[in-house]
Short mmCIF file of C-alpha atoms and ligand atoms in Angstrom, two decimals:
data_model
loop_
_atom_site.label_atom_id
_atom_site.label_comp_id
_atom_site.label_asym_id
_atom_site.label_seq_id
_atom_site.Cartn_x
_atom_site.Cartn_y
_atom_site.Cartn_z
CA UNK A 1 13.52 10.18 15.62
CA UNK A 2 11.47 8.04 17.40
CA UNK A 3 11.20 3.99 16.79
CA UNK A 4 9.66 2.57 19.88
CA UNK A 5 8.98 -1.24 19.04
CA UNK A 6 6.76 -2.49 21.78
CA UNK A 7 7.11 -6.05 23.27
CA UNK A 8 3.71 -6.63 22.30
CA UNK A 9 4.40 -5.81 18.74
CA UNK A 10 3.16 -8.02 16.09
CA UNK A 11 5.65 -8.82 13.40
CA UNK A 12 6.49 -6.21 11.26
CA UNK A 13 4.20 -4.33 12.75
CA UNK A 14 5.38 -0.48 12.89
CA UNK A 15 4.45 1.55 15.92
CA UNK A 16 5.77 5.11 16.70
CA UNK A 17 6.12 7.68 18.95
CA UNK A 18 6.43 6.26 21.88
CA UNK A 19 3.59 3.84 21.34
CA UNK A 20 1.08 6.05 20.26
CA UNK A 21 0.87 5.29 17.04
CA UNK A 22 0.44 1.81 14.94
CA UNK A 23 1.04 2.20 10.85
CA UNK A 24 -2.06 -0.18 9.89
CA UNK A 25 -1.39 -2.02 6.47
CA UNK A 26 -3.08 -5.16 5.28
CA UNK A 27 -2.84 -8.37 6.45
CA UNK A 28 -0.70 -9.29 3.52
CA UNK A 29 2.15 -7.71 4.73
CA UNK A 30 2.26 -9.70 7.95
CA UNK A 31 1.72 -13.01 5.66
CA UNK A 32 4.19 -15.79 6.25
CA UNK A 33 5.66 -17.83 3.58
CA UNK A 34 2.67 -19.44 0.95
CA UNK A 35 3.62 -21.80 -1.28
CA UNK A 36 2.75 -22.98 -4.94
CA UNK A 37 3.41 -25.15 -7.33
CA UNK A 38 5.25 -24.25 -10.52
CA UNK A 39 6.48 -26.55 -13.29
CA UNK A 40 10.41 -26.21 -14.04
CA UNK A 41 12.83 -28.14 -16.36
CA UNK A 42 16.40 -28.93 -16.50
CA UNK A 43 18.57 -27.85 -19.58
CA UNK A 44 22.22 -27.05 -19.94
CA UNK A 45 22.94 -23.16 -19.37
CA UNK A 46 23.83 -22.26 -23.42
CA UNK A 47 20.10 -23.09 -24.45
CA UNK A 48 18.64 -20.83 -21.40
CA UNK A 49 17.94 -17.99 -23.81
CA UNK A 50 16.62 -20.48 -26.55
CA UNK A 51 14.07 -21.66 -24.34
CA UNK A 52 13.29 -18.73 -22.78
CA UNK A 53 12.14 -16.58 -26.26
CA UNK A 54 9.96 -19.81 -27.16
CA UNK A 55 8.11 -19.94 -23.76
CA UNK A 56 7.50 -15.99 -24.09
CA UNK A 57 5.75 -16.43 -27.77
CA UNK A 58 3.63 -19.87 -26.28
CA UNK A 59 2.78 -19.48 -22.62
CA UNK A 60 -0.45 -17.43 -21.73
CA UNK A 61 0.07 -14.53 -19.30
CA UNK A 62 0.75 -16.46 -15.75
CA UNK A 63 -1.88 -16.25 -13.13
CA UNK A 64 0.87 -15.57 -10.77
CA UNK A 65 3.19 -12.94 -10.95
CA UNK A 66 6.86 -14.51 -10.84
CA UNK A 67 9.04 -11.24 -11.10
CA UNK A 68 10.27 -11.92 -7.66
CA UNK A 69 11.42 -15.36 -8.34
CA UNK A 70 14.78 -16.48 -9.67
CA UNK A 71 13.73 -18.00 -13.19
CA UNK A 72 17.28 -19.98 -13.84
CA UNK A 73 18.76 -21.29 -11.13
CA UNK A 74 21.94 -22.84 -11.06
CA UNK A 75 22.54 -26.88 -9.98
CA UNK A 76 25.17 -27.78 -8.07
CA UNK A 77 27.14 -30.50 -9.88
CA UNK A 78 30.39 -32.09 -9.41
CA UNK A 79 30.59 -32.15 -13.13
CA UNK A 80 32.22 -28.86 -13.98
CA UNK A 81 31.88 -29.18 -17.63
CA UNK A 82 28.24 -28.89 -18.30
CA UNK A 83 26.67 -26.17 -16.19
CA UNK A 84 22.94 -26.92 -15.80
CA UNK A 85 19.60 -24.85 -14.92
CA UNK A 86 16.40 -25.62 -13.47
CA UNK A 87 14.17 -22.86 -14.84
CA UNK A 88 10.69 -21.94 -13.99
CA UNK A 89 8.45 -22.63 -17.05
CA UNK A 90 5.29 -21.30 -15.04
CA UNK A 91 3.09 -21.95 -12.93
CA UNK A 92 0.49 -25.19 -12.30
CA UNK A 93 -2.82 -22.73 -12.26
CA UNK A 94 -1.28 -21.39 -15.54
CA UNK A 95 -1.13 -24.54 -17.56
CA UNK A 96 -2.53 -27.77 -15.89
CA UNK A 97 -1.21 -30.46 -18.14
CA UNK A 98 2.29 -31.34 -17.61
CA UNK A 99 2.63 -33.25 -21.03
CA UNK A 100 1.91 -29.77 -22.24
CA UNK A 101 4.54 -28.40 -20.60
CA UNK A 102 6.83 -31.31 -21.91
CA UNK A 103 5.73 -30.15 -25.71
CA UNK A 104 6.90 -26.62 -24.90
CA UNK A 105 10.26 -27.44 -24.18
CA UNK A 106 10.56 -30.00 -26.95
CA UNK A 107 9.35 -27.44 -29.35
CA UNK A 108 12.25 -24.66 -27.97
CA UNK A 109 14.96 -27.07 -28.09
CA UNK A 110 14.20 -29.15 -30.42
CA UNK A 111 17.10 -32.13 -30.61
CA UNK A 112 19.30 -30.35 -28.59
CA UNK A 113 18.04 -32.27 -25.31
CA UNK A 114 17.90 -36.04 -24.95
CA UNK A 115 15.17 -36.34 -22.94
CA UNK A 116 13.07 -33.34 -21.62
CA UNK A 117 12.73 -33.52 -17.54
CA UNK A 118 9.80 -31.64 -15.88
CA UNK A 119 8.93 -32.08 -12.74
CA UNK A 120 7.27 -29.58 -9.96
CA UNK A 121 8.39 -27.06 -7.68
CA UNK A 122 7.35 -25.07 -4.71
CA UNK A 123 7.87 -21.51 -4.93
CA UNK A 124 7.18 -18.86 -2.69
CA UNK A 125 3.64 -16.59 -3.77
CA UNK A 126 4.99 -13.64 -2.30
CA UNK A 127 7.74 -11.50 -2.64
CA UNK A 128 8.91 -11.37 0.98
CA UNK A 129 9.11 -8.43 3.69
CA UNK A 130 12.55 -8.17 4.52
CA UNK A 131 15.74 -9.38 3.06
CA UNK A 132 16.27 -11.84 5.71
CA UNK A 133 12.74 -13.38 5.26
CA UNK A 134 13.94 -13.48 1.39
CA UNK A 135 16.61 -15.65 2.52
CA UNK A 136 14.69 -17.53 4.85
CA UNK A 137 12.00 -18.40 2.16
CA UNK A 138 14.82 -18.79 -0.50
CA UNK A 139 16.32 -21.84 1.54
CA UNK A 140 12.80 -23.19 2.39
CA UNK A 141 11.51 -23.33 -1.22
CA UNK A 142 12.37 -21.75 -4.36
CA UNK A 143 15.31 -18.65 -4.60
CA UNK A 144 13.51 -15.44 -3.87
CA UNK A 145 15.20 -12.34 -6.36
CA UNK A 146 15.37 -9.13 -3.90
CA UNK A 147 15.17 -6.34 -5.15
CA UNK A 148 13.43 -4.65 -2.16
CA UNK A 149 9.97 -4.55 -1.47
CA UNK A 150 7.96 -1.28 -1.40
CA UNK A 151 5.29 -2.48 0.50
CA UNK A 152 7.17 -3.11 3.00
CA UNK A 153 8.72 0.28 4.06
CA UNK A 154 8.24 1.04 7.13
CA UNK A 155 7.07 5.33 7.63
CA UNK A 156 9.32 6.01 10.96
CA UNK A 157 7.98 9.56 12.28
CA UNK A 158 10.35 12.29 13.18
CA UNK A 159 9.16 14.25 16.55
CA UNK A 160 7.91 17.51 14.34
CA UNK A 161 5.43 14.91 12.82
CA UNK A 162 4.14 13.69 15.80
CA UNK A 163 3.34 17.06 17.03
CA UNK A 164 1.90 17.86 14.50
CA UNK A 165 -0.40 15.16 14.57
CA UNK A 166 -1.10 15.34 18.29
CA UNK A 167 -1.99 18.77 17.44
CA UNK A 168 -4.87 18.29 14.55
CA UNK A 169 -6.18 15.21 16.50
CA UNK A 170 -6.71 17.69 19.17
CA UNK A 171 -8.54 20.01 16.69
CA UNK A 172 -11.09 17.18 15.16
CA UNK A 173 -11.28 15.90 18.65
CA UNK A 174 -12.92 19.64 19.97
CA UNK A 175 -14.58 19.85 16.44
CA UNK A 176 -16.40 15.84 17.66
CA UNK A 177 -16.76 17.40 21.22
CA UNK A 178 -18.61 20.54 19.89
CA UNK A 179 -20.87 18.92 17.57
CA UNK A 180 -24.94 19.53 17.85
CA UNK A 181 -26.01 16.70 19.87
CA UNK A 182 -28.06 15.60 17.36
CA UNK A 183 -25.14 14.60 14.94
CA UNK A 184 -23.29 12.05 14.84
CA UNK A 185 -19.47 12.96 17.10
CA UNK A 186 -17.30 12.20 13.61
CA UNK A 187 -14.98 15.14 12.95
CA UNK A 188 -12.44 15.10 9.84
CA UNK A 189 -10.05 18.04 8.94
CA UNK A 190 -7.60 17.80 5.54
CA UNK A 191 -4.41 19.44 6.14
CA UNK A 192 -1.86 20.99 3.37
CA UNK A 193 1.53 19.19 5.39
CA UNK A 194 3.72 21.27 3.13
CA UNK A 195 1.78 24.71 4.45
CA UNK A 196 1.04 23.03 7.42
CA UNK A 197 -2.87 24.77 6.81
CA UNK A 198 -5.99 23.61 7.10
CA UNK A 199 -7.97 23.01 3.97
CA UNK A 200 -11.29 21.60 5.05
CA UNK A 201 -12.76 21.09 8.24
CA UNK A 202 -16.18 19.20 8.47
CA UNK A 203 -18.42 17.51 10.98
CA UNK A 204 -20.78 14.76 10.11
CA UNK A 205 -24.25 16.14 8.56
CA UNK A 206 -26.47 12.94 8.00
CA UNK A 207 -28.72 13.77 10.61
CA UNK A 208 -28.73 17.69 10.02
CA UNK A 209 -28.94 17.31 6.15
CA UNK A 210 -30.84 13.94 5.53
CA UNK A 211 -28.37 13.30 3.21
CA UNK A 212 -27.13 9.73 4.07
CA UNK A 213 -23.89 10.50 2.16
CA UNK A 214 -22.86 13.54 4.34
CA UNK A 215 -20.37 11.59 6.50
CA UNK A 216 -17.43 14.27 7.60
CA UNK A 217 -14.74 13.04 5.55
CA UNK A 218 -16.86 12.99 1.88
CA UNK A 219 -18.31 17.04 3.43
CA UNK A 220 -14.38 17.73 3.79
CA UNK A 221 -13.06 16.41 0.22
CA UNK A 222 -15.90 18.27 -1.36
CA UNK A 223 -14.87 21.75 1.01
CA UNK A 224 -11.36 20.89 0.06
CA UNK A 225 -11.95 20.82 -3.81
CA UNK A 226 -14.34 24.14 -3.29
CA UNK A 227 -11.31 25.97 -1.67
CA UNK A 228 -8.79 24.41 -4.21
CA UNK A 229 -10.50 25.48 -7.30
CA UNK A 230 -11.51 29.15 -6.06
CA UNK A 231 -7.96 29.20 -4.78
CA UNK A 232 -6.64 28.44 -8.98
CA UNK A 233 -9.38 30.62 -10.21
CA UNK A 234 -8.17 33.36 -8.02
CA UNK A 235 -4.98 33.02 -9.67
CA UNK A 236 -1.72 32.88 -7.98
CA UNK A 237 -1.46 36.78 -7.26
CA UNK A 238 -2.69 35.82 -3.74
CA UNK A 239 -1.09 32.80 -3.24
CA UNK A 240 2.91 34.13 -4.48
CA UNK A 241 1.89 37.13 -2.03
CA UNK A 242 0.96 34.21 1.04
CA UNK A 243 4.01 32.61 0.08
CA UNK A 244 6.48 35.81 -0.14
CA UNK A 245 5.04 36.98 3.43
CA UNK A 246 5.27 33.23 4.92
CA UNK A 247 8.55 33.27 3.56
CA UNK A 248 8.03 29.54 2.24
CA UNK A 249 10.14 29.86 -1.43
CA UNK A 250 9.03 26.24 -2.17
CA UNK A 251 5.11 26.51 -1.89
CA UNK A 252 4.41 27.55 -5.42
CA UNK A 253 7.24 26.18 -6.95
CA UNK A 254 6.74 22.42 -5.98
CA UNK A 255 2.95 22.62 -7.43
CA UNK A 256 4.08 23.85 -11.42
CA UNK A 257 6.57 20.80 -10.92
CA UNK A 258 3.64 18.74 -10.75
CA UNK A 259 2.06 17.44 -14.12
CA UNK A 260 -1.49 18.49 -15.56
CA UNK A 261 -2.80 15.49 -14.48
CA UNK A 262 -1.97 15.78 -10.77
CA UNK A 263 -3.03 19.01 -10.44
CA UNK A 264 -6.32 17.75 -11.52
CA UNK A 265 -6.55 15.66 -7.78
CA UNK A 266 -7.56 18.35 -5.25
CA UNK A 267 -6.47 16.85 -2.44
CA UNK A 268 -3.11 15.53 -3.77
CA UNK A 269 -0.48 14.65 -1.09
CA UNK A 270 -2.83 16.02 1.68
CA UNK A 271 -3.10 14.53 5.01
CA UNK A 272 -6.53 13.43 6.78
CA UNK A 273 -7.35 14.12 10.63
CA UNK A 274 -10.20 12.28 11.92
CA UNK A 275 -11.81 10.81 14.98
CA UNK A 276 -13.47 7.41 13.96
CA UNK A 277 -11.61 4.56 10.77
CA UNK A 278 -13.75 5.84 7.98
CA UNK A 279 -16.30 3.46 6.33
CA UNK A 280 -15.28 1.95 2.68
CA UNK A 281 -16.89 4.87 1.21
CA UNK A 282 -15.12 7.56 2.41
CA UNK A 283 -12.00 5.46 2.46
CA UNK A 284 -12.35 4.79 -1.23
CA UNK A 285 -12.88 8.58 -1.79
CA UNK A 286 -9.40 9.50 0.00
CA UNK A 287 -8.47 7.18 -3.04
CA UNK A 288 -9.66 8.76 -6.04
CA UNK A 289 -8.48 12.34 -3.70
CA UNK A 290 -4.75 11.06 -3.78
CA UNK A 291 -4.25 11.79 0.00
CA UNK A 292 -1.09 10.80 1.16
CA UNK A 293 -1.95 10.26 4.97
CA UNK A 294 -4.75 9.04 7.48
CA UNK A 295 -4.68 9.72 10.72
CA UNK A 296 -7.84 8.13 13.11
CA UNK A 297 -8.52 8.07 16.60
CA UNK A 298 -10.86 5.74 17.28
CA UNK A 299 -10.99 1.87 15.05
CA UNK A 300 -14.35 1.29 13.62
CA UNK A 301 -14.27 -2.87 14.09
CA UNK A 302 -17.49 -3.37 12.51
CA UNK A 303 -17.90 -0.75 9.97
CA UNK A 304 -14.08 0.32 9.40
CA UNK A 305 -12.29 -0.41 6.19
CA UNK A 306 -8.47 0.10 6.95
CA UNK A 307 -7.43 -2.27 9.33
CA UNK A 308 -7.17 -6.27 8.27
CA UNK A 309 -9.39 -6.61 11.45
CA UNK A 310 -12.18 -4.39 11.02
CA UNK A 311 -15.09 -4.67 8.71
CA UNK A 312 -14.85 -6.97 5.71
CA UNK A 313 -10.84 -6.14 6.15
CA UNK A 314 -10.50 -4.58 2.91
CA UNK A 315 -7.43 -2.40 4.05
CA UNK A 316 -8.84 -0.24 1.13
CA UNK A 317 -5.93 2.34 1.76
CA UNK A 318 -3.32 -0.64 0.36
CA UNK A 319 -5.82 -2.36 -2.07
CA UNK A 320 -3.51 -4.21 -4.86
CA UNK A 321 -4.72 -3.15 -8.13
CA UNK A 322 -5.89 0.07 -7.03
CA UNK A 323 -3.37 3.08 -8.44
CA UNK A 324 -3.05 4.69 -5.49
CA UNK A 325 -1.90 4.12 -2.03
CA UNK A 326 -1.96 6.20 1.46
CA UNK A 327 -0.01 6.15 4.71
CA UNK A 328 -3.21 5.25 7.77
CA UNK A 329 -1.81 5.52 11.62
CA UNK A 330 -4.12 4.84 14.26
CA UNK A 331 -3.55 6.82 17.76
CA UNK A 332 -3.27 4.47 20.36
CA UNK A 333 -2.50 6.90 23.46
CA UNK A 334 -5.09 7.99 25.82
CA UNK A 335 -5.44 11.42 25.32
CA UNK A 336 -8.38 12.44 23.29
CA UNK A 337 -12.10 12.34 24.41
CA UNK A 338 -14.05 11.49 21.18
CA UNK A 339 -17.46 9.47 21.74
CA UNK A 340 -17.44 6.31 20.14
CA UNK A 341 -20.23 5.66 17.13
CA UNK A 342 -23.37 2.91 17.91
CA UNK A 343 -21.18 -0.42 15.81
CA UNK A 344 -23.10 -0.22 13.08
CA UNK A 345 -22.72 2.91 12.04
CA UNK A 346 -20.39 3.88 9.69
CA UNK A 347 -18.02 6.42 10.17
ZN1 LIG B 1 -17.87 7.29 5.75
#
């Protein structure tokens, strides 16, 4: 295992093996704590659940997601008798109008409060990174619940991955070297990790084809879906015979675990070689192909769309809302000679 943190290292930024690699993600996940505001009230603990049912039936879906918030927090009182809450009722872009707010509560508890406090809070936006930044944010504003945070986990390499990747750089780096001169040097392969097998290997073919589209990695997800859907029309004769004689038990087995719908992505779980950060389009196809993994030699600062810094920094790879998220590692070591692209040009 290797987990080489340099001393240049941003925070929570993940580099591996031995420095070669950096895990890009979006600049969300190296966000610091951002506050908003949030209306809560106070009310004794027995008429938490009271309250809560009402504000579920009246409130209007929040415009901020609060599931990693504490809703009910507990005061601290002297007076042991009467536990009270503060609870979230939502937030300010929600509803506006505190005297709103006020009416809510009334309505849930009817005459079982004196008078009806509501008052502001700040609350944290995010759900935090780690579980000491929970705690850190927790005693800064409002109590963070952690639960973990998926975005946040860090890929660590093991050494047979970074081989492996060293060696399929070094195949789209020959594949960029050996290109016509008159194309453009960007080189993609799509590898099976399970197999370990090639799928697809493609070179740019704008200039040879006139077809503006033809960047390398959209030419590889169409070879890849060619080779996928001969390989299920061929049946699996061939492929229970490849996997008998490379005496890999799993490689059929793991696909009829899949469901139907999976099995309808072609490139599901595959892992991407190439030399330049793709552009959004082809970084928005490895979307809809249900890659797992991106691996790129060279960033593309003007034209790129993975990392926070190139581009428009659309990090499309970890685009919230989108249903579908992949692993992209940029190669930081020195050893590949792959021409860089004119800065405009997308890759
Ligand atoms: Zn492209």
């Amino acid at each position: 295992m290797t987990m080489d943190q340099t001393d240049s290292a941003a925070p929570n930024e993940n580099i591996q093996a031995q420095g070669r690699l950096r895990q890009i993600k979006s600049s969300e996940d190296h966000r610091s704590l951002e506050l908003i505001d949030a209306w809560y009230t106070i009310i004794p603990a027995q008429l938490s659940s009271k309250l809560l049912a009402h504000l579920k039936n009246v409130l209007p879906e929040d415009k901020h997601s609060l599931n990693h918030l504490r809703r009910l927090v507990k005061i601290d009182s002297e007076n042991t008798s009467q536990v009270c809450l503060k609870v979230i009722v939502c937030t300010v872009d929600t509803v506006a109008d505190k005297q709103q707010i006020v009416q809510f509560v009334r309505d849930a508890l009817g005459d079982s409060l004196d008078n009806v406090t509501v008052d502001t809070a700040k609350i944290p936006r995010f759900q935090a990174y780690t579980k000491e930044q929970a705690a850190e944010w927790s005693s800064q504003s409002w109590p963070i619940l952690w639960r973990g945070n998926p975005a946040a986990i860090k890929t660590a390499l093991d050494d047979k991955e970074v081989d492996r990747i060293v060696h399929y750089l070094g195949v789209v780096s020959e594949m960029s070297k050996n290109a016509d001169s008159s194309q453009l040097p960007v080189a993609t392969i799509i590898v099976d990790p399970i197999r370990d097998r090639i799928v697809a290997r493609q070179c740019d073919d704008r200039n040879g084809s006139g077809n503006p589209l033809a960047h390398s990695i959209m030419n590889a997800a169409v070879e890849a879906a060619r080779v996928e859907a001969e390989r299920r029309e061929n049946g699996n004769a061939i492929e229970n015979n490849n996997t008998n004689t490379n005496g890999n038990e799993d490689g059929n087995g793991n696909e009829e675990d899949k469901d139907g719908d999976d099995r309808n992505y072609l490139c599901l779980d595959m892992h991407v070689y190439t030399t330049h950060e793709p552009c959004v389009m082809c970084a928005m196809a490895l979307i809809h192909s249900r890659i797992a993994r991106l691996v790129y030699i060279h960033p593309s600062p003007k034209t790129g769309a993975i990392e926070p810094s190139s581009g428009a920094g659309t990090c499309v790879h970890w685009t919230k809302g989108l249903n579908w998220k992949y692993e992209a590692w940029r190669w930081l070591g020195p050893d590949y000679d792959v021409s860089l692209l004119s800065e405009n040009v997308n890759a």
